[in-house]
Each structure stands twice: as C-alpha cells, then as structure tokens.
mmCIF file of C-alpha atoms (C1' of nucleotides) in Angstrom:
data_model
loop_
_atom_site.group_PDB
_atom_site.id
_atom_site.type_symbol
_atom_site.label_atom_id
_atom_site.label_comp_id
_atom_site.label_asym_id
_atom_site.label_seq_id
_atom_site.Cartn_x
_atom_site.Cartn_y
_atom_site.Cartn_z
ATOM 1 C CA MET Z 1 17.057 6.722 200.413
ATOM 2 C CA GLU Z 2 15.368 3.857 202.203
ATOM 3 C CA ILE Z 3 15.524 0.108 201.753
ATOM 4 C CA LYS Z 4 12.542 -2.226 202.070
ATOM 5 C CA ASN Z 5 12.801 -5.938 201.347
ATOM 6 C CA ASN Z 6 14.587 -6.115 197.984
ATOM 7 C CA THR Z 7 13.876 -2.545 196.972
ATOM 8 C CA ILE Z 8 15.818 0.690 197.250
ATOM 9 C CA ILE Z 9 13.495 3.690 197.338
ATOM 10 C CA ILE Z 10 14.843 7.100 196.308
ATOM 11 C CA LYS Z 11 12.771 10.191 196.975
ATOM 12 C CA ASN Z 12 15.143 12.916 195.860
ATOM 13 C CA LEU Z 13 14.501 12.815 192.120
ATOM 14 C CA GLU Z 14 16.584 15.982 191.553
ATOM 15 C CA SER Z 15 19.762 13.902 191.525
ATOM 16 C CA PHE Z 16 18.508 10.609 190.162
ATOM 17 C CA ASN Z 17 17.127 10.343 186.635
ATOM 18 C CA ILE Z 18 17.535 6.820 185.308
ATOM 19 C CA LYS Z 19 17.272 7.821 181.637
ATOM 20 C CA GLN Z 20 20.004 10.413 182.081
ATOM 21 C CA ILE Z 21 22.162 8.029 184.111
ATOM 22 C CA LEU Z 22 21.966 5.276 181.498
ATOM 23 C CA GLU Z 23 22.196 7.452 178.399
ATOM 24 C CA CYS Z 24 25.163 9.648 179.260
ATOM 25 C CA GLY Z 25 27.578 7.172 177.699
ATOM 26 C CA GLN Z 26 28.874 5.311 180.721
ATOM 27 C CA ILE Z 27 27.095 1.942 180.440
ATOM 28 C CA PHE Z 28 26.186 -0.442 177.631
ATOM 29 C CA ARG Z 29 24.319 -3.258 179.391
ATOM 30 C CA PHE Z 30 20.761 -2.015 179.937
ATOM 31 C CA TYR Z 31 17.448 -1.895 178.146
ATOM 32 C CA GLN Z 32 14.102 -0.214 178.578
ATOM 33 C CA GLN Z 33 11.032 -2.384 179.051
ATOM 34 C CA GLY Z 34 7.829 -0.375 179.214
ATOM 35 C CA ASP Z 35 8.175 2.056 182.097
ATOM 36 C CA LYS Z 36 11.132 0.321 183.698
ATOM 37 C CA TYR Z 37 14.809 -0.149 182.924
ATOM 38 C CA CYS Z 38 16.719 -3.416 183.339
ATOM 39 C CA VAL Z 39 20.370 -2.868 184.209
ATOM 40 C CA PHE Z 40 23.227 -5.383 184.285
ATOM 41 C CA SER Z 41 26.674 -5.320 185.908
ATOM 42 C CA LEU Z 42 28.979 -8.366 186.142
ATOM 43 C CA ASP Z 43 26.552 -11.175 187.087
ATOM 44 C CA LYS Z 44 24.078 -8.838 188.831
ATOM 45 C CA THR Z 45 20.884 -7.226 187.631
ATOM 46 C CA CYS Z 46 18.252 -4.782 188.863
ATOM 47 C CA GLU Z 47 15.022 -3.194 187.653
ATOM 48 C CA VAL Z 48 14.512 0.551 187.962
ATOM 49 C CA THR Z 49 11.022 2.035 187.929
ATOM 50 C CA THR Z 50 10.298 5.759 188.140
ATOM 51 C CA PHE Z 51 7.098 7.023 189.796
ATOM 52 C CA ALA Z 52 5.867 10.598 190.231
ATOM 53 C CA ASP Z 53 7.351 10.913 193.732
ATOM 54 C CA ARG Z 54 10.059 8.226 193.876
ATOM 55 C CA VAL Z 55 12.325 5.772 192.090
ATOM 56 C CA GLU Z 56 12.369 2.103 193.040
ATOM 57 C CA ILE Z 57 15.353 -0.122 192.379
ATOM 58 C CA TYR Z 58 14.480 -3.763 192.726
ATOM 59 C CA SER Z 59 17.252 -6.369 193.056
ATOM 60 C CA SER Z 60 18.321 -9.422 195.023
ATOM 61 C CA ASP Z 61 21.687 -7.632 195.550
ATOM 62 C CA ILE Z 62 20.666 -4.407 197.272
ATOM 63 C CA ASP Z 63 24.117 -3.638 198.700
ATOM 64 C CA TYR Z 64 25.731 -4.018 195.290
ATOM 65 C CA PHE Z 65 23.343 -1.528 193.694
ATOM 66 C CA VAL Z 66 23.536 1.026 196.518
ATOM 67 C CA ASN Z 67 27.208 1.267 195.630
ATOM 68 C CA PHE Z 68 26.630 0.835 191.872
ATOM 69 C CA PHE Z 69 24.316 3.873 191.676
ATOM 70 C CA ASP Z 70 26.701 5.845 193.911
ATOM 71 C CA LEU Z 71 23.832 6.501 196.320
ATOM 72 C CA THR Z 72 25.966 7.530 199.291
ATOM 73 C CA ARG Z 73 27.480 10.482 197.420
ATOM 74 C CA ASN Z 74 25.906 13.927 197.662
ATOM 75 C CA TYR Z 75 25.357 15.180 194.116
ATOM 76 C CA GLU Z 76 23.759 18.427 195.324
ATOM 77 C CA THR Z 77 27.177 19.445 196.644
ATOM 78 C CA ILE Z 78 28.909 18.527 193.398
ATOM 79 C CA LYS Z 79 26.392 20.486 191.311
ATOM 80 C CA LYS Z 80 26.640 23.508 193.600
ATOM 81 C CA GLU Z 81 30.395 23.593 193.087
ATOM 82 C CA LEU Z 82 30.185 23.090 189.335
ATOM 83 C CA ILE Z 83 27.310 25.423 188.539
ATOM 84 C CA ASN Z 84 29.506 28.531 188.675
ATOM 85 C CA LEU Z 85 32.073 27.109 186.255
ATOM 86 C CA PRO Z 86 31.883 27.689 182.478
ATOM 87 C CA TYR Z 87 28.877 26.213 180.605
ATOM 88 C CA MET Z 88 27.684 24.201 183.589
ATOM 89 C CA GLN Z 89 24.450 26.113 184.210
ATOM 90 C CA ASP Z 90 22.643 24.877 181.074
ATOM 91 C CA ALA Z 91 24.223 21.422 181.191
ATOM 92 C CA ILE Z 92 23.221 20.813 184.812
ATOM 93 C CA ASN Z 93 19.733 22.237 184.278
ATOM 94 C CA PHE Z 94 19.349 19.765 181.426
ATOM 95 C CA GLY Z 95 20.933 16.660 182.971
ATOM 96 C CA GLY Z 96 20.944 17.265 186.706
ATOM 97 C CA GLY Z 97 19.768 13.714 187.361
ATOM 98 C CA ILE Z 98 22.996 12.177 186.104
ATOM 99 C CA ARG Z 99 25.106 10.104 188.486
ATOM 100 C CA ILE Z 100 28.397 8.367 187.779
ATOM 101 C CA LEU Z 101 27.987 4.636 188.262
ATOM 102 C CA ASN Z 102 30.498 2.538 190.163
ATOM 103 C CA GLN Z 103 31.097 -0.171 187.597
ATOM 104 C CA ASN Z 104 33.548 -3.057 187.658
ATOM 105 C CA ASN Z 105 37.019 -2.100 186.417
ATOM 106 C CA PHE Z 106 37.577 -5.269 184.373
ATOM 107 C CA GLU Z 107 34.176 -4.988 182.680
ATOM 108 C CA MET Z 108 34.987 -1.356 181.851
ATOM 109 C CA ILE Z 109 38.391 -2.187 180.351
ATOM 110 C CA ILE Z 110 36.935 -4.756 177.950
ATOM 111 C CA SER Z 111 33.818 -2.676 177.187
ATOM 112 C CA PHE Z 112 35.671 0.548 176.401
ATOM 113 C CA ILE Z 113 38.231 -1.169 174.158
ATOM 114 C CA ILE Z 114 35.187 -2.324 172.180
ATOM 115 C CA SER Z 115 33.798 1.229 172.280
ATOM 116 C CA SER Z 116 36.731 2.818 170.481
ATOM 117 C CA ASN Z 117 35.861 4.303 167.106
ATOM 118 C CA ASN Z 118 32.456 2.703 167.408
ATOM 119 C CA ARG Z 119 28.809 3.578 167.906
ATOM 120 C CA ILE Z 120 26.669 2.717 170.884
ATOM 121 C CA PRO Z 121 24.158 0.273 169.261
ATOM 122 C CA ARG Z 122 27.006 -1.778 167.795
ATOM 123 C CA ILE Z 123 29.006 -1.672 171.044
ATOM 124 C CA LYS Z 124 25.955 -2.978 172.910
ATOM 125 C CA ALA Z 125 25.458 -5.786 170.381
ATOM 126 C CA ILE Z 126 29.110 -6.904 170.557
ATOM 127 C CA ILE Z 127 29.038 -6.940 174.371
ATOM 128 C CA GLU Z 128 25.755 -8.896 174.366
ATOM 129 C CA ARG Z 129 27.266 -11.546 172.121
ATOM 130 C CA LEU Z 130 30.362 -11.651 174.336
ATOM 131 C CA CYS Z 131 28.223 -12.301 177.420
ATOM 132 C CA ALA Z 132 25.998 -14.857 175.650
ATOM 133 C CA LYS Z 133 28.995 -16.838 174.393
ATOM 134 C CA LEU Z 134 31.209 -16.848 177.478
ATOM 135 C CA GLY Z 135 29.291 -15.465 180.459
ATOM 136 C CA LYS Z 136 27.487 -17.436 183.129
ATOM 137 C CA ASN Z 137 23.838 -18.224 182.354
ATOM 138 C CA CYS Z 138 21.870 -16.330 184.993
ATOM 139 C CA GLY Z 139 18.422 -17.427 183.818
ATOM 140 C CA ASN Z 140 16.983 -14.679 181.660
ATOM 141 C CA TYR Z 141 20.349 -12.982 181.019
ATOM 142 C CA TYR Z 142 24.062 -13.716 180.807
ATOM 143 C CA ALA Z 143 26.733 -12.391 183.122
ATOM 144 C CA PHE Z 144 29.725 -10.438 181.882
ATOM 145 C CA PRO Z 145 32.467 -13.051 181.452
ATOM 146 C CA THR Z 146 35.186 -13.284 184.072
ATOM 147 C CA LEU Z 147 38.838 -12.996 183.044
ATOM 148 C CA LYS Z 148 39.111 -16.758 183.482
ATOM 149 C CA GLN Z 149 36.182 -17.318 181.130
ATOM 150 C CA LEU Z 150 37.747 -14.906 178.623
ATOM 151 C CA SER Z 151 41.058 -16.777 178.753
ATOM 152 C CA VAL Z 152 39.696 -19.387 176.310
ATOM 153 C CA ALA Z 153 38.990 -16.718 173.672
ATOM 154 C CA ASP Z 154 41.396 -16.300 170.781
ATOM 155 C CA GLU Z 155 41.486 -13.458 168.273
ATOM 156 C CA ALA Z 156 39.097 -15.341 165.942
ATOM 157 C CA PHE Z 157 36.513 -15.495 168.727
ATOM 158 C CA PHE Z 158 36.482 -11.711 169.069
ATOM 159 C CA THR Z 159 36.204 -11.398 165.288
ATOM 160 C CA GLU Z 160 33.238 -13.786 165.300
ATOM 161 C CA ILE Z 161 31.311 -11.662 167.801
ATOM 162 C CA GLY Z 162 31.790 -8.678 165.497
ATOM 163 C CA ALA Z 163 34.559 -6.746 167.237
ATOM 164 C CA GLY Z 164 36.136 -5.947 163.864
ATOM 165 C CA TYR Z 165 39.748 -4.847 163.999
ATOM 166 C CA ARG Z 166 39.507 -4.478 167.783
ATOM 167 C CA ALA Z 167 39.625 -8.283 168.009
ATOM 168 C CA LYS Z 168 43.394 -8.346 168.330
ATOM 169 C CA TYR Z 169 43.344 -5.560 170.939
ATOM 170 C CA LEU Z 170 40.924 -7.576 173.054
ATOM 171 C CA TYR Z 171 42.962 -10.737 172.689
ATOM 172 C CA GLN Z 172 46.224 -8.959 173.540
ATOM 173 C CA THR Z 173 44.722 -7.219 176.563
ATOM 174 C CA CYS Z 174 43.155 -10.397 177.969
ATOM 175 C CA LYS Z 175 46.503 -12.134 177.529
ATOM 176 C CA LYS Z 176 48.278 -9.357 179.416
ATOM 177 C CA LEU Z 177 45.738 -9.476 182.262
ATOM 178 C CA ILE Z 178 45.994 -13.268 182.491
ATOM 179 C CA GLU Z 179 49.769 -12.902 182.680
ATOM 180 C CA GLY Z 180 49.240 -10.765 185.778
ATOM 181 C CA PHE Z 181 49.074 -7.089 184.727
ATOM 182 C CA ASP Z 182 47.654 -5.521 187.895
ATOM 183 C CA ILE Z 183 44.520 -3.424 187.382
ATOM 184 C CA ASN Z 184 44.003 -2.730 191.080
ATOM 185 C CA VAL Z 185 47.131 -0.594 191.591
ATOM 186 C CA VAL Z 186 45.265 2.041 189.571
ATOM 187 C CA ASN Z 187 43.248 2.810 192.710
ATOM 188 C CA GLU Z 188 46.350 4.288 194.345
ATOM 189 C CA MET Z 189 47.271 6.503 191.376
ATOM 190 C CA THR Z 190 46.293 10.005 190.320
ATOM 191 C CA GLY Z 191 44.234 10.273 187.139
ATOM 192 C CA GLU Z 192 47.311 11.353 185.218
ATOM 193 C CA GLN Z 193 49.479 8.428 186.374
ATOM 194 C CA ALA Z 194 46.644 5.953 185.876
ATOM 195 C CA ASN Z 195 45.944 7.202 182.344
ATOM 196 C CA LYS Z 196 49.552 6.474 181.352
ATOM 197 C CA TYR Z 197 49.513 3.115 183.143
ATOM 198 C CA LEU Z 198 46.333 1.859 181.430
ATOM 199 C CA GLN Z 199 47.787 2.780 178.034
ATOM 200 C CA ASN Z 200 50.085 -0.224 178.501
ATOM 201 C CA LEU Z 201 47.024 -2.253 177.494
ATOM 202 C CA CYS Z 202 46.530 -2.796 173.760
ATOM 203 C CA GLY Z 203 43.523 -0.843 172.443
ATOM 204 C CA VAL Z 204 43.646 1.640 175.307
ATOM 205 C CA GLY Z 205 44.634 5.158 174.285
ATOM 206 C CA SER Z 206 44.106 8.353 176.247
ATOM 207 C CA LYS Z 207 40.348 8.630 175.678
ATOM 208 C CA VAL Z 208 39.539 4.988 176.410
ATOM 209 C CA ALA Z 209 41.792 5.147 179.492
ATOM 210 C CA ASP Z 210 39.861 8.158 180.808
ATOM 211 C CA CYS Z 211 36.533 6.345 180.299
ATOM 212 C CA ILE Z 212 37.831 3.308 182.193
ATOM 213 C CA LEU Z 213 39.117 5.551 184.994
ATOM 214 C CA LEU Z 214 35.920 7.540 185.332
ATOM 215 C CA PHE Z 215 33.437 4.678 185.055
ATOM 216 C CA GLY Z 216 35.476 1.776 186.465
ATOM 217 C CA TYR Z 217 37.466 3.558 189.197
ATOM 218 C CA HIS Z 218 35.392 6.689 189.860
ATOM 219 C CA LYS Z 219 38.416 8.903 189.188
ATOM 220 C CA ALA Z 220 37.008 12.387 188.666
ATOM 221 C CA ASP Z 221 40.280 14.152 187.762
ATOM 222 C CA VAL Z 222 40.139 12.888 184.164
ATOM 223 C CA PHE Z 223 38.213 14.122 181.101
ATOM 224 C CA PRO Z 224 37.312 11.715 178.289
ATOM 225 C CA VAL Z 225 37.483 13.830 175.116
ATOM 226 C CA ASP Z 226 35.278 12.254 172.489
ATOM 227 C CA THR Z 227 33.630 13.677 169.402
ATOM 228 C CA TRP Z 228 30.833 15.400 171.401
ATOM 229 C CA ILE Z 229 33.244 17.006 173.840
ATOM 230 C CA LYS Z 230 35.313 18.212 170.877
ATOM 231 C CA LYS Z 231 32.207 19.931 169.495
ATOM 232 C CA VAL Z 232 31.537 21.535 172.887
ATOM 233 C CA TYR Z 233 35.121 22.682 173.203
ATOM 234 C CA GLN Z 234 35.331 24.137 169.703
ATOM 235 C CA GLN Z 235 32.019 25.930 170.132
ATOM 236 C CA TYR Z 236 32.401 27.302 173.666
ATOM 237 C CA PHE Z 237 36.141 27.371 174.373
ATOM 238 C CA ILE Z 238 38.723 27.528 171.577
ATOM 239 C CA ASN Z 239 38.401 26.382 167.971
ATOM 240 C CA SER Z 240 41.280 23.924 168.142
ATOM 241 C CA THR Z 241 41.765 20.307 167.040
ATOM 242 C CA ASP Z 242 44.464 19.466 169.587
ATOM 243 C CA THR Z 243 42.852 16.794 171.771
ATOM 244 C CA LYS Z 244 45.638 16.780 174.353
ATOM 245 C CA GLN Z 245 45.331 20.514 174.791
ATOM 246 C CA MET Z 246 41.542 20.259 175.104
ATOM 247 C CA ARG Z 247 41.870 17.613 177.820
ATOM 248 C CA ALA Z 248 44.453 19.669 179.727
ATOM 249 C CA ASN Z 249 42.394 22.869 179.496
ATOM 250 C CA LEU Z 250 39.158 21.145 180.511
ATOM 251 C CA ILE Z 251 40.816 19.504 183.525
ATOM 252 C CA GLY Z 252 42.322 22.896 184.341
ATOM 253 C CA THR Z 253 38.822 24.374 184.265
ATOM 254 C CA TYR Z 254 36.866 21.733 186.196
ATOM 255 C CA LYS Z 255 39.724 20.390 188.382
ATOM 256 C CA ASN Z 256 38.840 17.425 190.593
ATOM 257 C CA LEU Z 257 35.221 17.509 189.376
ATOM 258 C CA SER Z 258 36.234 17.099 185.708
ATOM 259 C CA GLY Z 259 34.619 13.688 185.337
ATOM 260 C CA TYR Z 260 31.256 14.973 186.536
ATOM 261 C CA ALA Z 261 31.508 18.051 184.303
ATOM 262 C CA GLN Z 262 32.284 15.808 181.343
ATOM 263 C CA GLN Z 263 29.126 13.782 181.886
ATOM 264 C CA TYR Z 264 26.883 16.851 182.169
ATOM 265 C CA LEU Z 265 28.448 18.396 179.029
ATOM 266 C CA PHE Z 266 28.386 15.154 177.037
ATOM 267 C CA TYR Z 267 24.736 14.438 177.770
ATOM 268 C CA PHE Z 268 23.713 18.045 177.110
ATOM 269 C CA LYS Z 269 25.502 18.204 173.760
ATOM 270 C CA ARG Z 270 24.587 14.728 172.555
ATOM 271 C CA GLU Z 271 20.883 15.055 173.322
ATOM 272 C CA LEU Z 272 20.448 18.584 171.974
ATOM 273 C CA LYS Z 273 22.929 18.383 169.066
ATOM 274 C CA GLU Z 274 22.885 22.157 168.788
ATOM 275 C "C1'" DA B 1 52.937 12.598 158.491
ATOM 276 C "C1'" DA B 2 49.412 10.200 156.267
ATOM 277 C "C1'" DC B 3 46.925 6.288 155.697
ATOM 278 C "C1'" DC B 4 44.351 2.017 156.696
ATOM 279 C "C1'" DA B 5 41.789 -1.541 159.525
ATOM 280 C "C1'" DG B 6 35.053 -3.834 160.773
ATOM 281 C "C1'" DG B 7 30.902 -2.066 160.380
ATOM 282 C "C1'" DG B 8 26.926 0.588 160.522
ATOM 283 C "C1'" DA B 9 24.705 5.094 161.422
ATOM 284 C "C1'" DA B 10 24.372 9.691 159.957
ATOM 285 C "C1'" DG B 11 25.192 13.221 156.760
ATOM 286 C "C1'" DA B 12 25.736 14.798 151.976
ATOM 287 C "C1'" DT B 13 24.691 14.684 147.271
ATOM 288 C "C1'" DA T 1 18.623 6.139 146.484
ATOM 289 C "C1'" DT T 2 23.567 6.035 146.688
ATOM 290 C "C1'" DC T 3 27.764 7.914 148.003
ATOM 291 C "C1'" DT T 4 30.834 9.732 151.726
ATOM 292 C "C1'" DT T 5 32.079 10.610 156.266
ATOM 293 C "C1'" DC T 6 32.732 9.516 160.956
ATOM 294 C "C1'" DC T 7 34.556 7.122 164.980
ATOM 295 C "C1'" DA T 8 39.902 6.124 168.707
ATOM 296 C "C1'" DT T 9 43.767 3.239 168.489
ATOM 297 C "C1'" DG T 10 47.728 0.887 166.627
ATOM 298 C "C1'" DG T 11 50.592 -0.348 163.011
ATOM 299 C "C1'" DT T 12 52.843 0.620 158.690
#
DNA sequence: AACCAGGGAAGAT
DNA sequence: ATCTTCCATGGT
C-alpha cells in the first residue's frame, strides 16, 4: 500500500476485491458508478477504482479509509490459517478478496436493526431515506445521522421512512442510547459477553448482535447465522434447524477467525446459490 | 408453542 | 399471471 496526495494505492489484489468486500453483506451505503464504487461511512466518502495492476481509493479522508478498509491487517495470514479448516478451500478461492470493514459501531447498530427479516435493496432504501431526512448535507450525499440528530425522531418518523414494524425497535433503541446506554464498553468484552450485552437493545437478537460485533467492532469470535449460513450448515455440516447449536458449532470450528470464515462462506453460498 | 407484525423479492403453482 | 413463502425479533 502506498499513499499519494488523496489516493491510497493497493497493489496486492489477492486480498482486496472491492466487489467482494461490498457485496458480502457487511455494508449498505455504496453504489457502483461505471467502473468505480462510491462508498459512504458516517459523514465520509471515497471512490474505489480497480485497474489491472492496482486499486485506487480516492478520498479527502485518507487516514479514515486506511482504517475503514482494514488495510494494516494481513489477510494472507488469516487465509493461510483458515484454508485447512472445513469448507474454506472453495470459499476462499471464490472470495479471497474479501476484507472486513471497520465501520462505526453506532451506524452498525441502527443499520442492522433495520436489516432484520429484511432484504438488502429495501434495507439500502430505508437507510438512504434516513440519511436524507436527518443526516448532514455533504454536497452530493447525506451523512449517516448522529445520535443527536436521531433524537428528534419518533416512532412515526421511522414508519414514514419505510422501516415497517422495526420502527418501534429503532425508536426504543435510540431512546436507550440517548439515556446513556454505553456502546463503547463492548470493546472490552469477549464476543459472547458482548452478544448478550447488545441484546439489551430493542430489535437486537443474537444474529443482529453478531453482525454489529463483526462489522462495527471487528470482533472475530462471533458467527452471524443467517439464512445463507443455515443452508451452508445443513448442506455441509449437520441437517439441523437449531440456530444456537449451529452458531456454537461454527465458532467451535473456526475459533477466533469465525467472523472471517462467516464472510467467506456467506459470499460463496449467496453468489453461487448451489 | 404458535402466531403475527411492513414490504418486496423470489419461488411455486 | 397470481399465489405463497421467506426473512430475525419481539410481543401476545
């Protein structure tokens, strides 16, 4: 990786594929424009362009996006450790350019409450309306609203932006955060403790908690079990419907690299649907 | 334990 | 073309 002016240049394309990174289920605020991707996080944005020999990330906040794209972590090491574990060979061959983004914990909490029992295009649309209504105008896009900006929203507001029956979850959770529920103590917890702790928020069950922990706190000892992971598990492991057992067995299998394994498996299964 | 609560995509008929 | 299912969580 090198940095020139307002551009990060990445030459190791083996562990950086922007399509894979954006489409493995961890982020909702991005779109493709011709040969480049526009990506948004809080009030920041960047443009990612892939060339034959390099990727360029253009932004006025270079430091933010070095961390955001997790560029100081060695994914070769992670893949080498995982490749010998069950079903990782095909998944890593297919999606070896995946990285786990370092996203903002508050943005992840709100976004993944919206994600529950929902599909990606609709999740993206709800979040866009949320930003447009309450977020700072940053010129050609809107920032993700701050907690303070969200404090004016009532349940009807969340219904208006199309959140459906999640409206009351969002309202309740914002209220709890405004009242001082601490989302930073999670950093000091194990995945297991943090999963329980986040379930104190309305609309956050075990799966949503794991997504928040993996994408908002980079906790890799969790395993979000969604419908695609259930398919993987039933096909390759045991034909069971017990989600808790699946999660425990998968974490038992992939240990402290569970979060990475989940992303490789999710992307592999969701893209191939086989 | 079994059901329902937006809404829209995907699957089934 | 139209009907049914699916999706995570919380509440009944």
